[in-house]
Tab-separated table of C-alpha atoms in Angstrom:
chain	number	residue	atom	x	y	z
A	1314	UNK	CA	-27.727	32.304	6.687
A	1315	UNK	CA	-27.308	29.526	6.264
A	1316	UNK	CA	-25.523	28.356	2.689
A	1317	UNK	CA	-22.280	27.507	0.874
A	1318	UNK	CA	-20.845	31.117	1.240
A	1319	UNK	CA	-20.933	31.249	4.997
A	1320	UNK	CA	-18.725	27.474	5.563
A	1321	UNK	CA	-16.694	28.716	2.726
A	1322	UNK	CA	-15.597	32.188	5.061
A	1323	UNK	CA	-15.784	30.002	7.466
A	1324	UNK	CA	-12.633	27.567	6.394
A	1325	UNK	CA	-11.017	30.424	5.169
A	1326	UNK	CA	-10.260	31.748	8.751
A	1327	UNK	CA	-9.491	28.086	9.327
A	1328	UNK	CA	-6.487	28.746	7.027
A	1329	UNK	CA	-5.856	31.794	8.301
A	1330	UNK	CA	-5.211	31.009	11.452
A	1331	UNK	CA	-2.446	28.568	10.615
A	1332	UNK	CA	-0.638	30.350	7.692
A	1333	UNK	CA	3.203	29.645	8.322
A	1334	UNK	CA	4.971	32.860	8.268
A	1335	UNK	CA	3.353	34.537	11.457
A	1336	UNK	CA	2.904	31.670	13.965
A	1337	UNK	CA	7.178	30.729	13.036
A	1338	UNK	CA	8.387	34.035	12.785
A	1339	UNK	CA	6.691	34.548	16.641
A	1340	UNK	CA	8.504	31.415	17.284
A	1341	UNK	CA	11.962	33.105	16.938
A	1342	UNK	CA	13.196	35.585	19.400
A	1343	UNK	CA	16.555	37.205	18.963
A	1344	UNK	CA	18.768	40.009	20.936
A	1345	UNK	CA	22.783	40.973	20.572
A	1346	UNK	CA	23.582	38.452	23.799
A	1347	UNK	CA	20.831	35.941	23.473
A	1348	UNK	CA	18.572	33.031	20.569
A	1349	UNK	CA	15.279	32.043	21.867
A	1350	UNK	CA	13.930	29.789	19.791
A	1351	UNK	CA	10.736	27.710	20.837
A	1352	UNK	CA	10.953	27.429	24.352
A	1353	UNK	CA	14.926	26.464	23.658
A	1354	UNK	CA	17.507	29.273	24.960
A	1355	UNK	CA	20.789	30.054	23.301
A	1356	UNK	CA	24.329	32.114	24.504
A	1357	UNK	CA	24.340	34.561	21.182
A	1358	UNK	CA	28.499	34.864	20.989
A	1359	UNK	CA	30.459	35.678	17.439
A	1360	UNK	CA	31.063	32.881	16.388
A	1361	UNK	CA	26.995	31.458	16.514
A	1362	UNK	CA	25.775	30.229	13.699
A	1363	UNK	CA	22.290	29.721	12.380
A	1364	UNK	CA	21.581	26.910	9.274
A	1365	UNK	CA	17.720	27.029	8.531
A	1366	UNK	CA	16.296	24.056	7.042
A	1367	UNK	CA	12.498	23.347	5.514
A	1368	UNK	CA	10.713	20.910	3.971
A	1369	UNK	CA	7.163	20.074	3.876
A	1370	UNK	CA	4.167	21.912	2.412
A	1371	UNK	CA	4.222	25.151	4.727
A	1372	UNK	CA	8.481	25.192	4.129
A	1373	UNK	CA	8.931	28.571	2.344
A	1374	UNK	CA	5.986	30.208	4.200
A	1375	UNK	CA	8.015	29.270	7.565
A	1376	UNK	CA	11.717	29.843	5.670
A	1377	UNK	CA	9.952	33.460	5.868
A	1378	UNK	CA	8.838	33.466	8.742
A	1379	UNK	CA	12.019	32.845	10.203
A	1380	UNK	CA	13.602	35.488	7.792
A	1381	UNK	CA	12.041	38.086	9.203
A	1382	UNK	CA	13.623	37.423	12.804
A	1383	UNK	CA	17.244	35.675	11.048
A	1384	UNK	CA	19.658	37.773	9.113
A	1385	UNK	CA	23.425	37.648	8.390
A	1386	UNK	CA	26.251	36.826	9.408
A	1387	UNK	CA	23.567	35.478	12.130
A	1388	UNK	CA	22.258	33.464	9.780
A	1389	UNK	CA	25.070	31.879	7.666
A	1390	UNK	CA	22.534	29.134	5.199
A	1391	UNK	CA	18.845	28.500	3.848
A	1392	UNK	CA	17.745	25.141	2.291
A	1393	UNK	CA	14.353	24.675	1.961
A	1394	UNK	CA	12.644	21.359	0.044
A	1395	UNK	CA	9.135	22.356	-1.253
A	1396	UNK	CA	6.026	21.143	-3.349
A	1397	UNK	CA	6.566	21.411	-7.042
A	1398	UNK	CA	3.544	23.067	-7.190
A	1399	UNK	CA	4.896	25.689	-5.001
A	1400	UNK	CA	7.261	27.489	-8.077
A	1401	UNK	CA	5.360	30.357	-8.005
A	1402	UNK	CA	5.908	30.959	-4.669
A	1403	UNK	CA	9.654	31.668	-4.948
A	1404	UNK	CA	8.961	35.058	-5.983
A	1405	UNK	CA	7.424	35.514	-2.482
A	1406	UNK	CA	11.155	34.241	-1.184
A	1407	UNK	CA	13.520	35.622	-4.080
A	1408	UNK	CA	16.301	36.360	-0.984
A	1409	UNK	CA	16.278	32.627	0.347
A	1410	UNK	CA	18.826	30.555	-1.299
A	1411	UNK	CA	18.672	27.032	-1.849
A	1412	UNK	CA	15.411	26.328	-2.699
A	1413	UNK	CA	14.337	22.171	-4.466
A	1414	UNK	CA	10.987	21.325	-5.614
A	1415	UNK	CA	10.152	17.983	-5.894
A	1416	UNK	CA	7.032	15.232	-5.106
A	1417	UNK	CA	4.502	16.015	-7.923
A	1418	UNK	CA	1.499	15.030	-6.361
A	1419	UNK	CA	2.434	14.581	-2.807
A	1420	UNK	CA	4.855	11.256	-3.321
A	1421	UNK	CA	8.480	11.539	-3.752
A	1422	UNK	CA	10.839	11.376	-6.883
A	1423	UNK	CA	13.981	11.242	-7.773
A	1424	UNK	CA	13.814	15.160	-7.006
A	1425	UNK	CA	13.269	14.702	-3.328
A	1426	UNK	CA	16.019	11.910	-3.541
A	1427	UNK	CA	18.813	14.472	-5.568
A	1428	UNK	CA	17.338	17.646	-2.800
A	1429	UNK	CA	17.559	15.523	0.166
A	1430	UNK	CA	21.262	13.983	-1.138
A	1431	UNK	CA	21.964	18.487	-1.374
A	1432	UNK	CA	20.734	18.423	2.014
A	1433	UNK	CA	22.730	16.591	4.228
A	1434	UNK	CA	25.630	17.419	2.231
A	1435	UNK	CA	25.311	20.829	2.753
A	1436	UNK	CA	24.669	20.035	6.873
A	1437	UNK	CA	27.217	18.341	7.067
A	1438	UNK	CA	29.849	20.879	5.883
A	1439	UNK	CA	27.948	23.800	8.105
A	1440	UNK	CA	28.223	21.878	11.627
A	1441	UNK	CA	29.987	22.867	13.912
A	1442	UNK	CA	30.081	23.622	17.438
A	1443	UNK	CA	28.907	26.882	17.637
A	1444	UNK	CA	25.878	25.616	15.040
A	1445	UNK	CA	22.226	25.793	15.423
A	1446	UNK	CA	20.530	23.976	13.133
A	1447	UNK	CA	16.933	24.982	12.788
A	1448	UNK	CA	14.587	21.932	11.041
A	1449	UNK	CA	10.628	23.632	9.760
A	1450	UNK	CA	8.578	21.065	9.446
A	1451	UNK	CA	4.927	20.231	8.133
A	1452	UNK	CA	2.682	17.797	6.112
A	1453	UNK	CA	4.097	16.525	3.588
A	1454	UNK	CA	7.911	15.873	4.606
A	1455	UNK	CA	7.960	12.733	4.620
A	1456	UNK	CA	7.481	12.878	-0.022
A	1457	UNK	CA	10.164	16.006	0.040
A	1458	UNK	CA	13.143	14.172	2.113
A	1459	UNK	CA	14.187	11.437	0.867
A	1460	UNK	CA	16.551	8.941	0.510
A	1461	UNK	CA	15.269	5.177	0.405
A	1462	UNK	CA	17.516	2.747	2.583
A	1463	UNK	CA	18.814	-0.008	0.640
A	1464	UNK	CA	18.423	-2.498	-0.718
A	1465	UNK	CA	15.297	-0.107	-1.576
A	1466	UNK	CA	14.614	1.795	-4.705
A	1467	UNK	CA	12.748	4.530	-4.764
A	1468	UNK	CA	9.751	2.773	-7.256
A	1469	UNK	CA	9.875	0.123	-5.006
A	1470	UNK	CA	8.861	2.764	-1.999
A	1471	UNK	CA	6.483	4.400	-4.182
A	1472	UNK	CA	4.983	0.906	-4.876
A	1473	UNK	CA	5.080	0.221	-1.396
A	1474	UNK	CA	2.719	3.567	-0.295
A	1475	UNK	CA	1.016	3.932	-3.252
A	1476	UNK	CA	-0.742	0.506	-2.693
A	1477	UNK	CA	-0.725	1.262	1.011
A	1478	UNK	CA	-3.084	4.355	0.546
A	1479	UNK	CA	-5.190	2.374	-1.809
A	1480	UNK	CA	-5.930	-0.369	0.904
A	1481	UNK	CA	-6.954	2.923	2.944
A	1482	UNK	CA	-3.861	3.123	5.629
A	1483	UNK	CA	-4.035	5.845	7.867
A	1484	UNK	CA	-1.018	7.983	8.003
A	1485	UNK	CA	0.276	7.415	11.293
A	1486	UNK	CA	0.738	3.511	9.158
A	1487	UNK	CA	1.841	5.096	6.422
A	1488	UNK	CA	4.671	7.106	8.651
A	1489	UNK	CA	5.762	4.492	10.509
A	1490	UNK	CA	6.792	1.950	7.595
A	1491	UNK	CA	8.007	5.087	5.685
A	1492	UNK	CA	10.659	4.951	8.884
A	1493	UNK	CA	11.862	1.731	7.983
A	1494	UNK	CA	12.539	2.510	4.631
A	1495	UNK	CA	13.797	5.551	4.603
A	1496	UNK	CA	17.687	6.914	5.894
A	1497	UNK	CA	16.738	10.377	7.261
A	1498	UNK	CA	13.328	9.710	8.624
A	1499	UNK	CA	12.906	8.380	12.295
A	1500	UNK	CA	14.887	10.518	13.987
A	1501	UNK	CA	18.388	9.404	11.203
A	1502	UNK	CA	18.767	13.374	9.443
A	1503	UNK	CA	20.299	14.225	12.716
A	1504	UNK	CA	23.370	11.760	12.333
A	1505	UNK	CA	24.492	13.609	9.755
A	1506	UNK	CA	25.241	15.955	12.874
A	1507	UNK	CA	27.728	14.922	14.824
A	1508	UNK	CA	29.295	19.243	16.855
A	1509	UNK	CA	26.018	20.989	16.430
A	1510	UNK	CA	22.435	21.635	18.176
A	1511	UNK	CA	19.147	20.699	16.199
A	1512	UNK	CA	15.915	22.770	17.094
A	1513	UNK	CA	12.818	22.006	15.209
A	1514	UNK	CA	9.114	24.353	14.712
A	1515	UNK	CA	6.685	21.375	13.398
A	1516	UNK	CA	3.470	22.410	11.873
A	1517	UNK	CA	1.441	18.708	12.974
A	1518	UNK	CA	-0.548	17.421	10.120
A	1519	UNK	CA	-1.148	14.341	12.138
A	1520	UNK	CA	-4.144	12.795	13.912
A	1521	UNK	CA	-3.272	13.760	18.380
A	1522	UNK	CA	-0.086	15.455	16.945
A	1523	UNK	CA	2.892	12.181	17.862
A	1524	UNK	CA	5.543	14.826	17.427
A	1525	UNK	CA	7.823	11.550	16.473
A	1526	UNK	CA	5.145	10.818	12.923
A	1527	UNK	CA	4.979	14.213	11.106
A	1528	UNK	CA	6.570	14.102	8.093
A	1529	UNK	CA	8.283	10.518	10.076
A	1530	UNK	CA	9.840	12.366	12.119
A	1531	UNK	CA	13.420	13.176	10.684
A	1532	UNK	CA	14.659	14.695	13.947
A	1533	UNK	CA	12.661	12.896	16.631
A	1534	UNK	CA	14.554	10.057	18.517
A	1535	UNK	CA	11.974	7.798	19.601
A	1536	UNK	CA	13.845	4.724	20.722
A	1537	UNK	CA	11.555	1.201	19.996
A	1538	UNK	CA	13.030	-1.899	20.057
A	1539	UNK	CA	13.257	-3.897	17.594
A	1540	UNK	CA	10.928	-6.544	18.381
A	1541	UNK	CA	7.820	-3.792	19.287
A	1542	UNK	CA	9.005	-2.529	15.595
A	1543	UNK	CA	8.535	-5.737	13.812
A	1544	UNK	CA	5.252	-6.293	15.450
A	1545	UNK	CA	3.779	-3.131	14.472
A	1546	UNK	CA	5.124	-2.610	11.102
A	1547	UNK	CA	3.872	-6.903	11.030
A	1548	UNK	CA	0.015	-5.599	12.248
A	1549	UNK	CA	0.023	-3.215	9.537
A	1550	UNK	CA	0.821	-5.113	6.955
A	1551	UNK	CA	-1.421	-8.144	7.432
A	1552	UNK	CA	-4.522	-5.301	8.088
A	1553	UNK	CA	-3.919	-3.264	5.066
A	1554	UNK	CA	-3.385	-6.873	3.145
A	1555	UNK	CA	-1.645	-5.852	0.638
A	1556	UNK	CA	1.499	-7.653	-1.517
A	1557	UNK	CA	5.102	-5.941	-1.376
A	1558	UNK	CA	8.056	-5.635	-3.383
A	1559	UNK	CA	10.713	-8.244	-1.951
A	1560	UNK	CA	13.828	-6.201	-1.317
A	1561	UNK	CA	10.483	-3.937	0.732
A	1562	UNK	CA	9.647	-7.178	2.318
A	1563	UNK	CA	13.308	-8.183	3.648
A	1564	UNK	CA	13.762	-4.968	5.081
A	1565	UNK	CA	11.011	-4.771	7.165
A	1566	UNK	CA	11.529	-7.525	8.873
A	1567	UNK	CA	14.633	-7.124	9.754
A	1568	UNK	CA	15.538	-6.288	13.142
A	1569	UNK	CA	16.910	-2.624	13.688
A	1570	UNK	CA	14.984	-0.641	15.686
A	1571	UNK	CA	12.971	2.731	13.937
A	1572	UNK	CA	14.833	4.991	16.139
A	1573	UNK	CA	18.971	5.475	15.812
A	1574	UNK	CA	21.026	7.880	17.887
A	1575	UNK	CA	20.725	11.086	18.172
A	1576	UNK	CA	23.858	13.114	17.543
A	1577	UNK	CA	27.030	13.393	19.686
A	1578	UNK	CA	25.232	16.293	21.159
A	1579	UNK	CA	22.328	15.905	23.673
A	1580	UNK	CA	21.263	19.456	22.572
A	1581	UNK	CA	18.059	18.886	20.182
A	1582	UNK	CA	14.535	19.545	20.701
A	1583	UNK	CA	11.560	20.151	18.984
A	1584	UNK	CA	8.295	21.957	19.465
A	1585	UNK	CA	4.609	21.717	17.671
A	1586	UNK	CA	3.920	25.454	16.868
A	1587	UNK	CA	0.756	24.633	15.446
A	1588	UNK	CA	-2.329	21.849	14.438
A	1589	UNK	CA	-5.766	21.453	13.272
A	1590	UNK	CA	-6.560	22.226	16.774
A	1591	UNK	CA	-5.428	26.367	15.572
A	1592	UNK	CA	-7.805	25.705	13.124
A	1593	UNK	CA	-10.623	24.953	14.752
A	1594	UNK	CA	-10.747	27.700	17.367
A	1595	UNK	CA	-10.074	30.085	14.434
A	1596	UNK	CA	-13.686	28.384	13.302
A	1597	UNK	CA	-15.864	28.822	16.353
A	1598	UNK	CA	-14.324	32.015	16.733
A	1599	UNK	CA	-15.456	33.001	13.168
A	1600	UNK	CA	-19.423	31.512	14.283
A	1601	UNK	CA	-19.290	33.152	17.509
A	1602	UNK	CA	-18.989	36.913	16.052
A	1603	UNK	CA	-21.848	35.741	13.495
A	1604	UNK	CA	-24.927	37.905	13.742
A	1605	UNK	CA	-26.949	34.721	13.846
A	1606	UNK	CA	-25.856	33.409	17.337
A	1607	UNK	CA	-24.762	30.186	16.610
A	1608	UNK	CA	-23.799	27.744	19.866
A	1609	UNK	CA	-20.400	26.385	18.351
A	1610	UNK	CA	-19.119	23.463	19.735
A	1611	UNK	CA	-15.982	21.521	18.818
A	1612	UNK	CA	-16.635	18.062	18.452
A	1613	UNK	CA	-13.045	16.758	17.952
A	1614	UNK	CA	-9.749	17.272	16.200
A	1615	UNK	CA	-9.271	13.094	16.428
A	1616	UNK	CA	-11.714	12.439	12.925
A	1617	UNK	CA	-10.599	9.872	11.262
A	1618	UNK	CA	-11.560	6.248	9.561
A	1619	UNK	CA	-13.818	5.947	6.395
A	1620	UNK	CA	-14.596	8.906	3.888
A	1621	UNK	CA	-17.130	7.433	2.733
A	1622	UNK	CA	-19.201	5.740	5.810
A	1623	UNK	CA	-18.190	9.358	7.843
A	1624	UNK	CA	-19.837	11.321	5.093
A	1625	UNK	CA	-22.820	8.967	5.476
A	1626	UNK	CA	-23.075	9.208	9.452
A	1627	UNK	CA	-23.276	12.704	8.700
A	1628	UNK	CA	-25.997	12.067	6.292
A	1629	UNK	CA	-27.630	10.920	9.226
A	1630	UNK	CA	-26.877	13.181	11.434
A	1631	UNK	CA	-28.497	15.867	9.106
A	1632	UNK	CA	-31.845	13.518	8.462
A	1633	UNK	CA	-32.409	12.647	12.415
A	1634	UNK	CA	-32.043	9.366	12.228
A	1635	UNK	CA	-29.319	9.388	14.230
A	1636	UNK	CA	-27.778	11.400	17.372
A	1637	UNK	CA	-25.603	14.566	17.179
A	1638	UNK	CA	-23.131	13.913	18.863
A	1639	UNK	CA	-23.485	17.101	21.507
A	1640	UNK	CA	-26.549	18.569	22.497
A	1641	UNK	CA	-26.839	22.046	21.461
A	1642	UNK	CA	-29.648	24.879	20.757
A	1643	UNK	CA	-29.992	25.881	17.204
A	1644	UNK	CA	-28.842	27.337	14.941
A	1645	UNK	CA	-25.641	25.006	16.377
A	1646	UNK	CA	-22.885	24.989	14.272
A	1647	UNK	CA	-20.682	21.510	14.662
A	1648	UNK	CA	-16.650	21.887	13.375
A	1649	UNK	CA	-14.445	18.471	13.592
A	1650	UNK	CA	-10.988	18.325	12.463
A	1651	UNK	CA	-8.330	15.252	11.385
A	1652	UNK	CA	-7.690	12.866	8.670
A	1653	UNK	CA	-10.303	9.817	6.760
A	1654	UNK	CA	-8.954	7.432	4.595
A	1655	UNK	CA	-10.625	6.425	1.221
A	1656	UNK	CA	-10.222	2.731	0.002
A	1657	UNK	CA	-9.621	2.964	-3.725
A	1658	UNK	CA	-11.607	0.740	-6.450
A	1659	UNK	CA	-9.325	-1.125	-8.723
A	1660	UNK	CA	-9.846	1.560	-11.950
A	1661	UNK	CA	-10.346	5.152	-9.493
A	1662	UNK	CA	-11.294	7.885	-11.159
A	1663	UNK	CA	-9.914	11.043	-9.897
A	1664	UNK	CA	-10.624	12.308	-6.321
A	1665	UNK	CA	-10.694	12.729	-3.015
A	1666	UNK	CA	-10.857	11.787	0.444
A	1667	UNK	CA	-13.296	15.804	1.064
A	1668	UNK	CA	-14.779	15.540	-1.604
A	1669	UNK	CA	-16.458	11.967	-1.518
A	1670	UNK	CA	-16.571	12.385	1.919
A	1671	UNK	CA	-19.875	15.135	0.892
A	1672	UNK	CA	-20.157	12.868	-1.946
A	1673	UNK	CA	-21.049	10.324	-0.113
A	1674	UNK	CA	-23.407	13.162	2.212
A	1675	UNK	CA	-25.583	13.374	-0.813
A	1676	UNK	CA	-25.937	10.569	-2.317
A	1677	UNK	CA	-27.461	9.384	1.374
A	1678	UNK	CA	-29.509	11.936	2.217
A	1679	UNK	CA	-30.672	11.817	-1.740
A	1680	UNK	CA	-33.539	8.719	0.399
A	1681	UNK	CA	-33.957	10.652	2.966
A	1682	UNK	CA	-36.187	13.976	4.170
A	1683	UNK	CA	-33.448	16.539	6.091
A	1684	UNK	CA	-34.899	17.572	9.845
A	1685	UNK	CA	-33.059	20.415	10.061
A	1686	UNK	CA	-31.646	23.433	7.569
A	1687	UNK	CA	-28.674	22.384	6.856
A	1688	UNK	CA	-24.696	23.100	5.506
A	1689	UNK	CA	-21.732	20.420	5.635
A	1690	UNK	CA	-18.210	21.390	4.260
A	1691	UNK	CA	-15.342	19.215	4.226
A	1692	UNK	CA	-11.888	20.797	3.094
A	1693	UNK	CA	-8.263	20.210	3.328
A	1694	UNK	CA	-6.340	22.946	4.677
A	1695	UNK	CA	-3.656	22.324	2.055
A	1696	UNK	CA	-5.911	23.625	-0.855
A	1697	UNK	CA	-5.200	19.892	-2.410
A	1698	UNK	CA	-7.266	16.983	-1.664
A	1699	UNK	CA	-5.507	14.191	-3.644
A	1700	UNK	CA	-4.454	14.586	-6.333
A	1701	UNK	CA	-6.549	17.353	-7.568
A	1702	UNK	CA	-7.090	20.866	-7.315
A	1703	UNK	CA	-9.965	21.541	-4.927
A	1704	UNK	CA	-9.567	21.168	-1.346
A	1705	UNK	CA	-13.060	19.378	-0.980
A	1706	UNK	CA	-16.714	20.390	-1.370
A	1707	UNK	CA	-20.273	22.209	0.372
A	1708	UNK	CA	-23.736	21.055	0.189
A	1709	UNK	CA	-26.890	22.511	1.876
A	1710	UNK	CA	-30.645	22.075	1.445
A	1711	UNK	CA	-31.097	23.691	-1.987
A	1712	UNK	CA	-28.641	21.349	-3.725
A	1713	UNK	CA	-31.288	17.991	-2.893
A	1714	UNK	CA	-32.944	19.455	-5.247
A	1715	UNK	CA	-31.023	19.103	-8.039
A	1716	UNK	CA	-30.402	16.087	-10.300
A	1717	UNK	CA	-27.893	14.080	-9.235
A	1718	UNK	CA	-28.376	10.333	-11.425
A	1719	UNK	CA	-24.410	9.852	-11.212
A	1720	UNK	CA	-24.005	10.120	-7.405
A	1721	UNK	CA	-23.429	6.514	-6.256
A	1722	UNK	CA	-21.482	5.743	-9.366
A	1723	UNK	CA	-19.595	8.168	-9.086
A	1724	UNK	CA	-19.148	7.117	-5.336
A	1725	UNK	CA	-18.318	4.021	-5.660
A	1726	UNK	CA	-15.671	4.921	-8.982
A	1727	UNK	CA	-13.628	7.299	-6.192
A	1728	UNK	CA	-14.574	9.722	-8.839
A	1729	UNK	CA	-16.365	13.165	-6.818
A	1730	UNK	CA	-13.729	15.404	-8.171
A	1731	UNK	CA	-15.489	15.162	-11.719
A	1732	UNK	CA	-19.121	14.910	-10.123
A	1733	UNK	CA	-18.209	17.823	-8.027
A	1734	UNK	CA	-16.698	20.091	-11.090
A	1735	UNK	CA	-19.719	19.680	-12.952
A	1736	UNK	CA	-22.542	19.279	-10.510
A	1737	UNK	CA	-24.413	22.350	-9.958
A	1738	UNK	CA	-22.514	24.450	-12.420
A	1739	UNK	CA	-19.636	23.453	-9.622
A	1740	UNK	CA	-21.198	25.616	-7.168
A	1741	UNK	CA	-20.203	23.060	-4.856
A	1742	UNK	CA	-16.699	22.901	-5.257
A	1743	UNK	CA	-14.948	23.992	-2.545
A	1744	UNK	CA	-11.305	25.172	-4.957
A	1745	UNK	CA	-9.117	27.597	-2.896
A	1746	UNK	CA	-5.854	27.420	-4.364
A	1747	UNK	CA	-2.244	25.239	-1.813
A	1748	UNK	CA	-2.746	27.157	0.600
A	1749	UNK	CA	1.227	27.213	1.995
A	1750	UNK	CA	0.332	25.421	4.778
A	1751	UNK	CA	-1.149	21.780	6.050
A	1752	UNK	CA	-3.214	20.580	9.556
A	1753	UNK	CA	-5.061	18.227	7.852
A	1754	UNK	CA	-8.703	18.113	7.114
A	1755	UNK	CA	-11.840	20.432	8.676
A	1756	UNK	CA	-15.072	19.517	8.846
A	1757	UNK	CA	-18.508	22.231	8.914
A	1758	UNK	CA	-21.524	20.806	10.082
A	1759	UNK	CA	-24.389	24.003	10.604
A	1760	UNK	CA	-27.697	23.200	11.225
A	1761	UNK	CA	-31.080	25.210	12.319
A	1762	UNK	CA	-34.658	24.863	11.922
A	1763	UNK	CA	-36.085	23.911	8.593
């Protein structure tokens, strides 16, 4: 039976499939004389030490997974920078020392800067030819690992990020600019390691999984010429049409490349261990196991664009005004993943891209007759859509029968959270709580005969 609960369960399976702890645990193999992390092999001798450094929305659970495989004396030190709202998770990681919290509302703050300074100091102190630095990196790492490059201050960096986000910048565009403003991003964190070896296990939250842009690529060096770098940044700023602080413009126009030389040791490797595709495959298995015998198809894991426009496109699919992106038999489950953007008005309300996408779909369907019996969900796998406690929203045909006189106004003012909080008794709101991971967003559209 189609309904909101079916899609909630499918989304739950998506989150289960990308839980960091088992994924990291499976990526590490330890024996008496051998260490394997990702696809990198190390000989284990008595002097071998591992220093674990984790940052991002999945940092605590990733560290738990590593700790399932590692213990003293092999594990010398653990350093974690986690989102402030995850402080309650520290209880599950009581054996892990060195946990720092910061980046309230997913923006860098003084706590992020202080934690980063401490982590760099600890890395330098632990550096030796027998040290393996195991970096566990996930989405949100850009805000947590923060060291603004002079003359840019933290406040000026925040202003730049907020203005770019409000103008609808993609995560790729944000991270290219973040790299230029940082002393640790774009491979620069590796400058702290002169003797040891670095290996990174990464959970991707960026479309296409460009490893050098995930969390702004602090441990991934990609050689970029000054001209290419300056050209890309100029294109981004020109496209967004935003004013930036003078110090930021000066730095962005400077001619140093994004990437800096790697450590003196050439044995530095990085592996993506989970991504949006993992979540979509879990949803495929869920629908395939249902008695209704769904035709399940993954349409894309690279959905991007304006959230409102894409929400309207989903409405047109439902109404039959636009051809479906793939052909299939009913009942049909179409799966999408990616990350859209929202261009905020001057005085925005409270919301996020997923809630806005579903609101746009609902608002457009008010003037249309659905061709199908449908259910549509859009939600963030981190459990936090924008600066809200909701992951997203879900609607079905029955929600079109409920009066929604404020839908257009809420859409225009980017106040989707408050709309869904009250619409139809809040039944359409998807509230999961923080998932402890992030592989972007998931959209599920299920269609059947009326």
